[in-house]
PDB file of C-alpha atoms in Angstrom:
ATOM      1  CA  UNK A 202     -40.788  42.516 123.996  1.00  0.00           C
ATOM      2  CA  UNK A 203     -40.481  45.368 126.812  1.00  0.00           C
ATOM      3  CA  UNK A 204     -39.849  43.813 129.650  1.00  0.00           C
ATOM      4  CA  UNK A 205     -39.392  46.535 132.918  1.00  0.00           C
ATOM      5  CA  UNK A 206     -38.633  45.692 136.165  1.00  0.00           C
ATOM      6  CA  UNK A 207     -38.468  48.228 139.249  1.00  0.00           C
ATOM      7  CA  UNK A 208     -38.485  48.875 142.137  1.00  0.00           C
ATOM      8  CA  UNK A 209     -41.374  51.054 144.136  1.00  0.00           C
ATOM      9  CA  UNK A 210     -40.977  53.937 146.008  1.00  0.00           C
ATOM     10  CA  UNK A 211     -43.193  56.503 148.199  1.00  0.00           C
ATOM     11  CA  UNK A 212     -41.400  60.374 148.457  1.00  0.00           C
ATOM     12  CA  UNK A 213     -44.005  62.516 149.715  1.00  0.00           C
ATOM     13  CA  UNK A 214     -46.942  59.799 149.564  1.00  0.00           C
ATOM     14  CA  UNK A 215     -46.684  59.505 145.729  1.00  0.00           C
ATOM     15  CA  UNK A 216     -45.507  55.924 144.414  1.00  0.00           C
ATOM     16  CA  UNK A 217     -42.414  56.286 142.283  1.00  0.00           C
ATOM     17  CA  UNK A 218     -41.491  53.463 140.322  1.00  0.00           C
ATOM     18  CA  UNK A 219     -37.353  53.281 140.108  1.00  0.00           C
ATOM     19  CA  UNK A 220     -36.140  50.855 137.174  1.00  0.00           C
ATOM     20  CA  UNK A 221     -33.427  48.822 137.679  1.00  0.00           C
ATOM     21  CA  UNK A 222     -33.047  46.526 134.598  1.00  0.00           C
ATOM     22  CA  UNK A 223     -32.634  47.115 131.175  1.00  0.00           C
ATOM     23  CA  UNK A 224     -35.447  45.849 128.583  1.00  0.00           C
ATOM     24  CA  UNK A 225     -34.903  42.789 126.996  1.00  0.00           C
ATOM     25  CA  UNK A 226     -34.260  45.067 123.982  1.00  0.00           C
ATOM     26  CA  UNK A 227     -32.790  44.589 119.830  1.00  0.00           C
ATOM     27  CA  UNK A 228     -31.954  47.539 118.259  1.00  0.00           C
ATOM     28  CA  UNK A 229     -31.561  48.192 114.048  1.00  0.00           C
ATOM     29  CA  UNK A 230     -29.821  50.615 111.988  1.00  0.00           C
ATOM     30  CA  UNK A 231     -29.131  50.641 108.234  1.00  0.00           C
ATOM     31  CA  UNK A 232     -26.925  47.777 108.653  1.00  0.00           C
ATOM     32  CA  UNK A 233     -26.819  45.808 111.689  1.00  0.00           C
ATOM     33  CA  UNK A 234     -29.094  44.206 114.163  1.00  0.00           C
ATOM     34  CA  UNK A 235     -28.302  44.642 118.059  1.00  0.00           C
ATOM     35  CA  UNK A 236     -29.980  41.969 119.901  1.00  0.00           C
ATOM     36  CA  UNK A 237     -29.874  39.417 123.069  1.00  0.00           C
ATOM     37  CA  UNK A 238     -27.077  36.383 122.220  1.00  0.00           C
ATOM     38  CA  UNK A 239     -28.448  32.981 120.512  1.00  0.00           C
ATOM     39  CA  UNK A 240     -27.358  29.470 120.995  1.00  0.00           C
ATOM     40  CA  UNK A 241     -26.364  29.927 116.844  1.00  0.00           C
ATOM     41  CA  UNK A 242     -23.990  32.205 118.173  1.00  0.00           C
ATOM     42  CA  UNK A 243     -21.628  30.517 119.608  1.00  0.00           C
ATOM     43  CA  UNK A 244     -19.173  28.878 117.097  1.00  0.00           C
ATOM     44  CA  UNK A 245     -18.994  32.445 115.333  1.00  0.00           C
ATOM     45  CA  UNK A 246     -18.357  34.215 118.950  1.00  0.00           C
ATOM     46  CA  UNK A 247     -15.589  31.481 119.702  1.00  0.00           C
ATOM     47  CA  UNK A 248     -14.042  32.288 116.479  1.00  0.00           C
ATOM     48  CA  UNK A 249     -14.257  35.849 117.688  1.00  0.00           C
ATOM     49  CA  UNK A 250     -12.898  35.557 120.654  1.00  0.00           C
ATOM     50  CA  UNK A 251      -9.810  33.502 120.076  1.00  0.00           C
ATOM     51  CA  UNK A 252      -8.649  36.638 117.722  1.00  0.00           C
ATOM     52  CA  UNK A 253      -5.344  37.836 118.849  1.00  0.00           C
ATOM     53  CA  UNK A 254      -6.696  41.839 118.792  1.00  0.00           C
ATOM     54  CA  UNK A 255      -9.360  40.615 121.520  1.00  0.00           C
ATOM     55  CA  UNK A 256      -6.859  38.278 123.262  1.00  0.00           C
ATOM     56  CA  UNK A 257      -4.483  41.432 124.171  1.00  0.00           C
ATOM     57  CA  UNK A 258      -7.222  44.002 125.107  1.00  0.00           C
ATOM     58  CA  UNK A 259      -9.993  42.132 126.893  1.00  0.00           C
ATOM     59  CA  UNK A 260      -9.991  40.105 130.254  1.00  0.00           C
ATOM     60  CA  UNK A 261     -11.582  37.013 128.339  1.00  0.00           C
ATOM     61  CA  UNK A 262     -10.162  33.511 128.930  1.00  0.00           C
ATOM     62  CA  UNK A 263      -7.766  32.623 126.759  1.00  0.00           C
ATOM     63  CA  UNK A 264      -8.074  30.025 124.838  1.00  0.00           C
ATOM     64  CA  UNK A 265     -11.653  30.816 124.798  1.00  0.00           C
ATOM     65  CA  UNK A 266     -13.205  27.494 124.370  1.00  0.00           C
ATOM     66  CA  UNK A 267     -16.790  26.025 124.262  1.00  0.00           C
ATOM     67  CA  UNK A 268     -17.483  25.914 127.226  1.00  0.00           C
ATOM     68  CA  UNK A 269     -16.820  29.500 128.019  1.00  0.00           C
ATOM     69  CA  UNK A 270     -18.687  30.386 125.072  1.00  0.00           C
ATOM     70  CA  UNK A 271     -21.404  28.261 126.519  1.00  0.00           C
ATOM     71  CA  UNK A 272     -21.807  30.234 129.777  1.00  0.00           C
ATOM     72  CA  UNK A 273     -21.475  33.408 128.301  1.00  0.00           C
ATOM     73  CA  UNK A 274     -24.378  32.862 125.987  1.00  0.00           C
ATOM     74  CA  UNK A 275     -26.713  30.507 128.218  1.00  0.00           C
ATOM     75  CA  UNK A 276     -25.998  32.770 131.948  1.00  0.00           C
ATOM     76  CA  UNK A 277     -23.545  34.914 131.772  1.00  0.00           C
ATOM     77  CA  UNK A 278     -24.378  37.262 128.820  1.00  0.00           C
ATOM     78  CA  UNK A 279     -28.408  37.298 130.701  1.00  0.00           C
ATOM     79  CA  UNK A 280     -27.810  37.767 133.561  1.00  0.00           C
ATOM     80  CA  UNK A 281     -26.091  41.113 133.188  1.00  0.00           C
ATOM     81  CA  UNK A 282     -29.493  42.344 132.386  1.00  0.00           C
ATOM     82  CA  UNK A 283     -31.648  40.285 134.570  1.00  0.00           C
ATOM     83  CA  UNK A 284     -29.811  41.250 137.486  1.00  0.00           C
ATOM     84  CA  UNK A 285     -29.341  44.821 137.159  1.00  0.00           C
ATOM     85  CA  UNK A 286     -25.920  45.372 135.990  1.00  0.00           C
ATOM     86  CA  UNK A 287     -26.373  46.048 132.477  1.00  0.00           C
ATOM     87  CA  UNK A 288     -26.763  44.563 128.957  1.00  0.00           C
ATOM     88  CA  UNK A 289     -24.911  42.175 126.506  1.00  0.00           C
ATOM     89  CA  UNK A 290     -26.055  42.281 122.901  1.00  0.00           C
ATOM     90  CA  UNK A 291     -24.929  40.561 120.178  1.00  0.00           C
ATOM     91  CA  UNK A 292     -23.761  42.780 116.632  1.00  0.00           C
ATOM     92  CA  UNK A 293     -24.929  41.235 113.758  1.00  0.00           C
ATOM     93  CA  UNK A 294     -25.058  42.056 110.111  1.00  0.00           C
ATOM     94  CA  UNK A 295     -28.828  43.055 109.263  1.00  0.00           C
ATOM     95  CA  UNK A 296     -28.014  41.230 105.334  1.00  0.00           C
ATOM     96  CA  UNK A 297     -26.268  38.146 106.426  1.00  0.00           C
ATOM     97  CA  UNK A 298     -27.094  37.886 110.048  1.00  0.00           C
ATOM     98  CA  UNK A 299     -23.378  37.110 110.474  1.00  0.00           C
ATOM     99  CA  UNK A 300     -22.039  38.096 114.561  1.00  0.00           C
ATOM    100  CA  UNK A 301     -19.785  41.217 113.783  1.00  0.00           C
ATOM    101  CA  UNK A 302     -19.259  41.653 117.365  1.00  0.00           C
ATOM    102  CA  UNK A 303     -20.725  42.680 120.770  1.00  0.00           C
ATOM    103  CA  UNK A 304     -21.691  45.791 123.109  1.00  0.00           C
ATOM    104  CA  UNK A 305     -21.503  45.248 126.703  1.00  0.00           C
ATOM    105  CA  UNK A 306     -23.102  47.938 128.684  1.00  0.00           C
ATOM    106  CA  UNK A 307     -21.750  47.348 132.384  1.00  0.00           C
ATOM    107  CA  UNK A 308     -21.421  48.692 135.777  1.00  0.00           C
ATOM    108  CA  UNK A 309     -24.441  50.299 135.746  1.00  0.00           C
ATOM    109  CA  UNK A 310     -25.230  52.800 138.345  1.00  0.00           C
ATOM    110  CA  UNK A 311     -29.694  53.352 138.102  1.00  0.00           C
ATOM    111  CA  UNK A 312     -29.521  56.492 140.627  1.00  0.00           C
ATOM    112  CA  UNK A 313     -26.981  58.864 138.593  1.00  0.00           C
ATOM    113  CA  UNK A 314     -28.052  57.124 135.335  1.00  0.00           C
ATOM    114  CA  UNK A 315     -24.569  56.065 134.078  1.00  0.00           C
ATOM    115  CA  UNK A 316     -23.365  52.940 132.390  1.00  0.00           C
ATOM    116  CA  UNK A 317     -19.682  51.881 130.672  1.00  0.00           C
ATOM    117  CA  UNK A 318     -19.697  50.332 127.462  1.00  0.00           C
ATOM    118  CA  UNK A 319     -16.715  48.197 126.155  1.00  0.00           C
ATOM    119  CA  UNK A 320     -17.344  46.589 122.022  1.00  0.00           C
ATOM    120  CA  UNK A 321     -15.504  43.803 120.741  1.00  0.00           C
ATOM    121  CA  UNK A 322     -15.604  43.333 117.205  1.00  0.00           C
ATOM    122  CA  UNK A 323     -14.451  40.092 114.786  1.00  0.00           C
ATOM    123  CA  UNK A 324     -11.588  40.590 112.811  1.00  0.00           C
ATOM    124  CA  UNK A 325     -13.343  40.360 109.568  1.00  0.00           C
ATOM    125  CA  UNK A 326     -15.800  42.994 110.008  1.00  0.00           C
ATOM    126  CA  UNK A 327     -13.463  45.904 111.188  1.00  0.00           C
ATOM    127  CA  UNK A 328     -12.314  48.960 109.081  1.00  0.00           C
ATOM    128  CA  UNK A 329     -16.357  48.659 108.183  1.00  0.00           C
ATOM    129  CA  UNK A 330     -17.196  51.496 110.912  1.00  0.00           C
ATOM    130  CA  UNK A 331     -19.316  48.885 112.873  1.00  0.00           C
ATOM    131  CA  UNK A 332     -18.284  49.982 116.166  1.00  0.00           C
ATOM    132  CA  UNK A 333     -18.941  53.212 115.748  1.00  0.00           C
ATOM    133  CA  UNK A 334     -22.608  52.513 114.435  1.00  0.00           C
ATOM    134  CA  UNK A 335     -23.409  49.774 116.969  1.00  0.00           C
ATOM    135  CA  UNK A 336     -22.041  52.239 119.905  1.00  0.00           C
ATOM    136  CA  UNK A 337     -23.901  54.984 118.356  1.00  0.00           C
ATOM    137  CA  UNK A 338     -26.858  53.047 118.388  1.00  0.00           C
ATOM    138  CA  UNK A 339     -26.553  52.320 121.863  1.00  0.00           C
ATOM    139  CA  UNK A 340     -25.668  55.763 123.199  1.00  0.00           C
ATOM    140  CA  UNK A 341     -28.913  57.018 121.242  1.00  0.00           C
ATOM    141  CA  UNK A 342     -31.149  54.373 122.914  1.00  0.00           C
ATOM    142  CA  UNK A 343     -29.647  55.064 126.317  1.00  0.00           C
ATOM    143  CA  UNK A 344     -30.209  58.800 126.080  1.00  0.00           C
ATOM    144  CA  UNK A 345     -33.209  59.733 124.325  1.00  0.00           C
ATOM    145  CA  UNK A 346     -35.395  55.903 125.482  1.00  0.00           C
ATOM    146  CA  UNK A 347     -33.444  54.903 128.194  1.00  0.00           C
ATOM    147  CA  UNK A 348     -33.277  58.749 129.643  1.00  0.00           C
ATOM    148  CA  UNK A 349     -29.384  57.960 130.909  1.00  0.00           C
ATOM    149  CA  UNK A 350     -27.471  60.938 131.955  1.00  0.00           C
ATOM    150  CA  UNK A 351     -23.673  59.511 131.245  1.00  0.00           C
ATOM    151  CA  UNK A 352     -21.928  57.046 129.053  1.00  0.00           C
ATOM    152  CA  UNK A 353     -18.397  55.768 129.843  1.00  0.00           C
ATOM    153  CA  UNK A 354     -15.853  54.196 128.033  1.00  0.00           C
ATOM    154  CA  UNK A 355     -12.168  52.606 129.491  1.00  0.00           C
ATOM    155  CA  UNK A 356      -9.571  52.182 126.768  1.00  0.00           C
ATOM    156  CA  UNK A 357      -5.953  50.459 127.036  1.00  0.00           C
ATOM    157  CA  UNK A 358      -3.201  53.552 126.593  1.00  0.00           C
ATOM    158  CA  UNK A 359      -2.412  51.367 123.185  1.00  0.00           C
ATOM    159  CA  UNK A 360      -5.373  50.237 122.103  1.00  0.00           C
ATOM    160  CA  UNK A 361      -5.683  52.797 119.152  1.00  0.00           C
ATOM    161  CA  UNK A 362      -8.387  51.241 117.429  1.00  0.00           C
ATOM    162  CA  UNK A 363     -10.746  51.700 120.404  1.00  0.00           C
ATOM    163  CA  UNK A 364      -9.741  55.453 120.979  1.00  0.00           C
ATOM    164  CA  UNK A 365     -10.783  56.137 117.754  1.00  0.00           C
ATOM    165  CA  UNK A 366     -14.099  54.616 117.892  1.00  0.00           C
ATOM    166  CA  UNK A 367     -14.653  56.784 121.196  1.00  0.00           C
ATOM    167  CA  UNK A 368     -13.664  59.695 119.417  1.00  0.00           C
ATOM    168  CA  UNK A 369     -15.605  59.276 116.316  1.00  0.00           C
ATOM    169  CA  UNK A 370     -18.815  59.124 118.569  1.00  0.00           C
ATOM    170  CA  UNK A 371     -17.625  62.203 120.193  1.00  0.00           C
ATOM    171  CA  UNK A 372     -16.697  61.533 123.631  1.00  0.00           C
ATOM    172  CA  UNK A 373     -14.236  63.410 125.458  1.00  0.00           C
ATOM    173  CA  UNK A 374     -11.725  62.706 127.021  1.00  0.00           C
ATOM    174  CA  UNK A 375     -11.430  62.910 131.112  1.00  0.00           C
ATOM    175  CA  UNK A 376      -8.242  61.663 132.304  1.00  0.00           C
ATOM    176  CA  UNK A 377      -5.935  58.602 133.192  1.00  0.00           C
ATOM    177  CA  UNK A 378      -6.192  55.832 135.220  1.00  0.00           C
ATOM    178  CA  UNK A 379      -2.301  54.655 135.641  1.00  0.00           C
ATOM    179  CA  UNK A 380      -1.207  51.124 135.812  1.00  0.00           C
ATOM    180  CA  UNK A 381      -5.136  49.976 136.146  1.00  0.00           C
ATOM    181  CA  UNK A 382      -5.188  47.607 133.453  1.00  0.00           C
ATOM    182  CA  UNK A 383      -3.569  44.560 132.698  1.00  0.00           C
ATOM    183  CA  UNK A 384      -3.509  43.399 128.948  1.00  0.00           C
ATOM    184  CA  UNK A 385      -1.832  40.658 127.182  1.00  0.00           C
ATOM    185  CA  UNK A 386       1.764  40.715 125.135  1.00  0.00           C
ATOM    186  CA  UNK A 387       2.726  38.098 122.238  1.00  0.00           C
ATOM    187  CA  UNK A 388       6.290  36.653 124.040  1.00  0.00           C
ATOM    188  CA  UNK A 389       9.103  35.275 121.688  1.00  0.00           C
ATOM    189  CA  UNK A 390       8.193  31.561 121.647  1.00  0.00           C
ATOM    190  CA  UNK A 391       4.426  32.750 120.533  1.00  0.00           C
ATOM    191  CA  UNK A 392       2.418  32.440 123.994  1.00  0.00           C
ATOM    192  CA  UNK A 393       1.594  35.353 125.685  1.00  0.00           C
ATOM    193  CA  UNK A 394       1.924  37.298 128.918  1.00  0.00           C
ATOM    194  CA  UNK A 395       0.245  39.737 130.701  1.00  0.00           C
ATOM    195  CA  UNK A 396       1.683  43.120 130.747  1.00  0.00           C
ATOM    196  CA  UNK A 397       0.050  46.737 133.069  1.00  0.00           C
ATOM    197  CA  UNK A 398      -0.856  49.170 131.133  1.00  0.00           C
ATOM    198  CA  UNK A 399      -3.250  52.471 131.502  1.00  0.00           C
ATOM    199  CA  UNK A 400      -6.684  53.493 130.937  1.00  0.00           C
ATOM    200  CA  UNK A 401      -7.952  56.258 129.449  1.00  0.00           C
ATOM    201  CA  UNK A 402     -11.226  57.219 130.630  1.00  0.00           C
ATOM    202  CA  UNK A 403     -13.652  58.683 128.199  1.00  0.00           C
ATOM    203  CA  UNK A 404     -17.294  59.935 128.400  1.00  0.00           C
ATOM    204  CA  UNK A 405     -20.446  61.074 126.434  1.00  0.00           C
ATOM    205  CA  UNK A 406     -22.961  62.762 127.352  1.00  0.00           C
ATOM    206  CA  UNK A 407     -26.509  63.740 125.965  1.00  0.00           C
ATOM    207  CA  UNK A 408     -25.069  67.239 125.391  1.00  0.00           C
ATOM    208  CA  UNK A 409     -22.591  65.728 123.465  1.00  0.00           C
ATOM    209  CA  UNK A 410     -24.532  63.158 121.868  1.00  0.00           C
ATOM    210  CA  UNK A 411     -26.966  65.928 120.209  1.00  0.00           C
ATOM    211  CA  UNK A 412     -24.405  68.460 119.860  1.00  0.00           C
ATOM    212  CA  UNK A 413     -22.508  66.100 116.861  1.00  0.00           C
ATOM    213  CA  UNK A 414     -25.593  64.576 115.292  1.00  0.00           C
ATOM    214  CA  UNK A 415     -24.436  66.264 112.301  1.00  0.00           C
ATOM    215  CA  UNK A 416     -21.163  64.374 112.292  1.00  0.00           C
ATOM    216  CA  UNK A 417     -22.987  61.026 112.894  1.00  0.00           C
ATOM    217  CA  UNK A 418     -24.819  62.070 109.895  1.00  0.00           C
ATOM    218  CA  UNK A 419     -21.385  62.145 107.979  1.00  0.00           C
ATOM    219  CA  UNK A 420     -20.542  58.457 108.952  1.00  0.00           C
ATOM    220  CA  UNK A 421     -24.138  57.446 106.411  1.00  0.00           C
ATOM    221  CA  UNK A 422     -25.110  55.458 109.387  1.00  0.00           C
ATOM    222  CA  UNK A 423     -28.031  57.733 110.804  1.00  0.00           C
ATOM    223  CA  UNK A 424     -30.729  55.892 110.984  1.00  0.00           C
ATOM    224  CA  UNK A 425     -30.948  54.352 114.655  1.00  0.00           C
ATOM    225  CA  UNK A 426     -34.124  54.841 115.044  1.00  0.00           C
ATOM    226  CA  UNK A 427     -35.854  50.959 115.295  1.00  0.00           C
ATOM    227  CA  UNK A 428     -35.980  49.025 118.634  1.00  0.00           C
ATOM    228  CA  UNK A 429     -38.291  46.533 119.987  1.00  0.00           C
TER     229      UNK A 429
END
């Protein structure tokens, strides 16, 4: 279902329509379905995030227990969308319909046409290249449906695996926020603390986007072409 709200505007006695929420969108390529968190969801996205990889790089409560999982899936995760800010979808597996992970587009801004993604993905579906193909998927929908103008990712200065997903999409590379992050360190008696770190801030653009198709063609994940 398309669902578009806006909001309407008169410039020069024509009525403009200016949207300012995401469709209530799912998205397919050759092997996974993007779509809007399910109650089924939940145990699997617990599971997720309780993984010590998402632990150290994401803000997410820790230990991340029902409950949380509860309000991200029954307000949290909807209301990004209903109210303007962006869009949680859940990654699954088009064959088993297993949760690989989740794209969070965030901090939209609807007048320059920009959004941030950040991806979390469960420990046994990575080394798979679904990151890249679910944020591929995305950046394609934003740009050539969605008619966005920037895409921006923020990585942790250690967080290698995430760097490389923003490179393999082709994003470059603008700079460095210092000290703007904190993430969280395993301490000797196995808890953990929190520890500052940077961010690297990285972006894509349509240009860029169109300019590598042929390398997205490399990865054998192409086909992002299905949404509803």
């Amino acid at each position: 279902m398309l669902c578009v709200h806006g909001l309407q505007r008169t410039v020069f006695g024509m009525e403009l329509r200016m949207t300012t929420t995401f469709p209530d969108i799912s998205i397919s390529t050759e092997r996974l379905v993007l779509r809007p968190y399910e109650e089924s969801d939940i145990p699997a996205h617990i599971e997720m995030m309780n993984d010590e990889m998402v632990v150290a790089w994401t803000s997410a409560p820790h230990p991340y227990t029902t409950a949380d999982a509860e309000e991200w899936v029954r307000r949290i995760a909807p209301a990004e969308r209903t109210e303007g800010r962006g869009v949680v979808l859940a990654v699954t597996e088009f064959l088993t319909q297993r949760l690989v992970g989740t794209i969070h587009l965030k901090n939209t801004d609807w007048r320059t046409r920009a959004t941030e993604v950040a991806y979390v993905t469960a420990p046994w579906a990575r080394g798979e290249g679904y990151a890249t193909e679910s944020v591929l998927a995305t950046a394609q929908w934003l740009f050539r449906q969605q008619r966005f103008e920037r895409l921006e990712l923020r990585t942790a200065a250690d967080n290698t695996a995430s760097q490389q997903v923003a490179q393999k999409i082709g994003c470059i590379s603008e700079g460095v926020l210092r000290n703007a992050w904190i993430a969280r360190s395993r301490t000797e008696d196995g808890g953990w603390t929190d520890i500052r770190t940077d961010l690297i801030v990285w972006s894509l653009l349509p240009e860029d986007f169109d300019s590598s198709a042929d390398q997205h063609d490399d990865f054998g994940h192409s086909s992002f072409t299905e949404w509803n």
